[in-house]
Amino acid sequence: MEQNHIKKLIESAFSVRGLAYAPYSGFSVGAALLAADGRVFCGCNIENAAFSPSICAERAAISQAISAGCREFAAVAVCGGPMERGAGEIDYCYPCGLCRQVLMEFCPPELPVYVARSAGDYRRHRLVDLLPHAFSAADLSGGGVGGCGC
Ligand SMILES: [Zn+2]
């Protein structure tokens, strides 16, 4: 992926981060999911007073994509931190375990995951490295080697 495309994807994540609804944690997160066809789906975290109904930015982005009929993805960028801190002032923010599992459902294991402090300061990981031995549809049919047993 070209450097300027990565930068634009990260900038999209930072842009949607500004829309986060996080009155309880004060921790705002933005995610920008690049579809294989070039579309970008963005999401921010949306908290709830009951906590359980809260949704992370990554799952908000993938929900938008799936709802738009898009199921092929090329990359995702994530940024997050305390609301009052902007680009360059936040640390790298990784997808939570739940989001990693949801991303794995729809994305290739090699999907680049960019976690960014700013558009020019980011780390690149492969999804499979963030969620090794993921539970998948193959496990349901007995074809996998994993399985959570729940
Ligand atoms: Zn999450």
GROMACS .gro file of C-alpha atoms and ligand atoms in nm:
model
  151
    1MET     CA    1   0.000   0.000   0.000
    2GLU     CA    2   0.137   0.338  -0.098
    3GLN     CA    3   0.249   0.575   0.175
    4ASN     CA    4   0.003   0.849   0.079
    5HIS     CA    5  -0.288   0.602   0.082
    6ILE     CA    6  -0.191   0.486   0.430
    7LYS     CA    7  -0.171   0.848   0.540
    8LYS     CA    8  -0.518   0.924   0.399
    9LEU     CA    9  -0.665   0.618   0.570
   10ILE     CA   10  -0.514   0.722   0.902
   11GLU     CA   11  -0.640   1.078   0.853
   12SER     CA   12  -0.989   0.935   0.799
   13ALA     CA   13  -0.959   0.746   1.128
   14PHE     CA   14  -0.855   1.066   1.306
   15SER     CA   15  -1.141   1.258   1.145
   16VAL     CA   16  -1.412   1.016   1.260
   17ARG     CA   17  -1.249   0.993   1.602
   18GLY     CA   18  -1.370   1.348   1.656
   19LEU     CA   19  -1.728   1.218   1.639
   20ALA     CA   20  -1.683   0.957   1.911
   21TYR     CA   21  -1.947   0.941   2.182
   22ALA     CA   22  -1.743   0.851   2.488
   23PRO     CA   23  -1.878   1.046   2.787
   24TYR     CA   24  -1.797   0.767   3.034
   25SER     CA   25  -1.443   0.670   2.947
   26GLY     CA   26  -1.333   0.994   2.783
   27PHE     CA   27  -1.139   0.769   2.545
   28SER     CA   28  -1.224   0.840   2.183
   29VAL     CA   29  -1.138   0.602   1.902
   30GLY     CA   30  -1.165   0.622   1.525
   31ALA     CA   31  -1.132   0.346   1.269
   32ALA     CA   32  -1.116   0.364   0.891
   33LEU     CA   33  -1.166   0.043   0.698
   34LEU     CA   34  -1.046   0.035   0.338
   35ALA     CA   35  -1.257  -0.189   0.117
   36ALA     CA   36  -1.107  -0.382  -0.171
   37ASP     CA   37  -1.305  -0.162  -0.413
   38GLY     CA   38  -1.151   0.155  -0.268
   39ARG     CA   39  -1.439   0.267  -0.051
   40VAL     CA   40  -1.357   0.372   0.304
   41PHE     CA   41  -1.593   0.295   0.591
   42CYS     CA   42  -1.539   0.482   0.913
   43GLY     CA   43  -1.655   0.426   1.266
   44CYS     CA   44  -1.612   0.578   1.608
   45ASN     CA   45  -1.674   0.431   1.949
   46ILE     CA   46  -2.025   0.482   2.083
   47GLU     CA   47  -2.063   0.431   2.456
   48ASN     CA   48  -2.377   0.367   2.653
   49ALA     CA   49  -2.469   0.426   3.017
   50ALA     CA   50  -2.542   0.054   3.044
   51PHE     CA   51  -2.189  -0.018   2.910
   52SER     CA   52  -2.273  -0.352   2.741
   53PRO     CA   53  -2.446  -0.186   2.443
   54SER     CA   54  -2.131   0.017   2.371
   55ILE     CA   55  -1.959  -0.049   2.040
   56CYS     CA   56  -1.598   0.003   1.940
   57ALA     CA   57  -1.491   0.212   1.641
   58GLU     CA   58  -1.367  -0.091   1.449
   59ARG     CA   59  -1.697  -0.276   1.481
   60ALA     CA   60  -1.889   0.043   1.399
   61ALA     CA   61  -1.687   0.072   1.077
   62ILE     CA   62  -1.733  -0.290   0.979
   63SER     CA   63  -2.106  -0.267   1.056
   64GLN     CA   64  -2.132   0.022   0.811
   65ALA     CA   65  -1.943  -0.173   0.546
   66ILE     CA   66  -2.144  -0.492   0.582
   67SER     CA   67  -2.468  -0.292   0.583
   68ALA     CA   68  -2.356  -0.131   0.256
   69GLY     CA   69  -2.299  -0.472   0.098
   70CYS     CA   70  -1.922  -0.457   0.120
   71ARG     CA   71  -1.739  -0.769   0.238
   72GLU     CA   72  -1.388  -0.743   0.095
   73PHE     CA   73  -1.129  -0.535   0.273
   74ALA     CA   74  -0.774  -0.423   0.211
   75ALA     CA   75  -0.664  -0.244   0.531
   76VAL     CA   76  -0.781  -0.080   0.850
   77ALA     CA   77  -0.643   0.217   1.042
   78VAL     CA   78  -0.712   0.272   1.411
   79CYS     CA   79  -0.633   0.563   1.641
   80GLY     CA   80  -0.751   0.637   1.990
   81GLY     CA   81  -0.674   0.803   2.317
   82PRO     CA   82  -0.804   1.048   2.574
   83MET     CA   83  -1.045   1.292   2.407
   84GLU     CA   84  -0.843   1.601   2.489
   85ARG     CA   85  -0.535   1.467   2.312
   86GLY     CA   86  -0.493   1.492   1.938
   87ALA     CA   87  -0.264   1.348   1.674
   88GLY     CA   88   0.089   1.305   1.799
   89GLU     CA   89  -0.025   1.328   2.161
   90ILE     CA   90  -0.183   0.984   2.183
   91ASP     CA   91  -0.026   0.642   2.210
   92TYR     CA   92  -0.080   0.353   1.970
   93CYS     CA   93  -0.430   0.212   2.021
   94TYR     CA   94  -0.485  -0.149   1.929
   95PRO     CA   95  -0.818  -0.314   1.848
   96CYS     CA   96  -0.966  -0.499   2.146
   97GLY     CA   97  -1.002  -0.876   2.137
   98LEU     CA   98  -1.366  -0.860   2.036
   99CYS     CA   99  -1.289  -0.635   1.739
  100ARG     CA  100  -1.001  -0.856   1.632
  101GLN     CA  101  -1.240  -1.152   1.620
  102VAL     CA  102  -1.499  -0.953   1.421
  103LEU     CA  103  -1.234  -0.828   1.177
  104MET     CA  104  -1.114  -1.187   1.131
  105GLU     CA  105  -1.466  -1.292   1.033
  106PHE     CA  106  -1.464  -1.064   0.729
  107CYS     CA  107  -1.102  -0.981   0.651
  108PRO     CA  108  -0.811  -1.182   0.519
  109PRO     CA  109  -0.560  -1.293   0.786
  110GLU     CA  110  -0.295  -1.084   0.611
  111LEU     CA  111  -0.501  -0.764   0.642
  112PRO     CA  112  -0.273  -0.472   0.728
  113VAL     CA  113  -0.377  -0.311   1.057
  114TYR     CA  114  -0.232   0.036   1.101
  115VAL     CA  115  -0.234   0.168   1.456
  116ALA     CA  116  -0.145   0.534   1.452
  117ARG     CA  117  -0.030   0.811   1.681
  118SER     CA  118  -0.052   1.046   1.381
  119ALA     CA  119  -0.068   1.017   1.002
  120GLY     CA  120   0.310   0.996   0.992
  121ASP     CA  121   0.367   0.786   1.302
  122TYR     CA  122   0.210   0.443   1.285
  123ARG     CA  123   0.278   0.072   1.324
  124ARG     CA  124   0.176  -0.189   1.070
  125HIS     CA  125   0.065  -0.534   1.180
  126ARG     CA  126  -0.104  -0.826   1.010
  127LEU     CA  127  -0.443  -0.918   1.153
  128VAL     CA  128  -0.330  -1.278   1.200
  129ASP     CA  129  -0.044  -1.159   1.421
  130LEU     CA  130  -0.289  -0.972   1.643
  131LEU     CA  131  -0.520  -1.274   1.668
  132PRO     CA  132  -0.327  -1.598   1.620
  133HIS     CA  133  -0.528  -1.921   1.625
  134ALA     CA  134  -0.853  -1.732   1.568
  135PHE     CA  135  -1.181  -1.913   1.604
  136SER     CA  136  -1.342  -1.940   1.261
  137ALA     CA  137  -1.617  -2.102   1.060
  138ALA     CA  138  -1.381  -2.395   1.002
  139ASP     CA  139  -1.387  -2.465   1.375
  140LEU     CA  140  -1.765  -2.495   1.369
  141SER     CA  141  -1.748  -2.774   1.114
  142GLY     CA  142  -1.470  -2.953   1.296
  143GLY     CA  143  -1.218  -2.859   1.028
  144GLY     CA  144  -1.023  -2.618   1.242
  145VAL     CA  145  -0.759  -2.684   1.500
  146GLY     CA  146  -0.885  -2.429   1.750
  147GLY     CA  147  -1.218  -2.392   1.916
  148CYS     CA  148  -1.312  -2.200   2.223
  149GLY     CA  149  -1.553  -2.462   2.352
  150CYS     CA  150  -1.814  -2.208   2.451
  151ZN      ZN  151  -1.308  -0.322   2.013
   0.00000   0.00000   0.00000
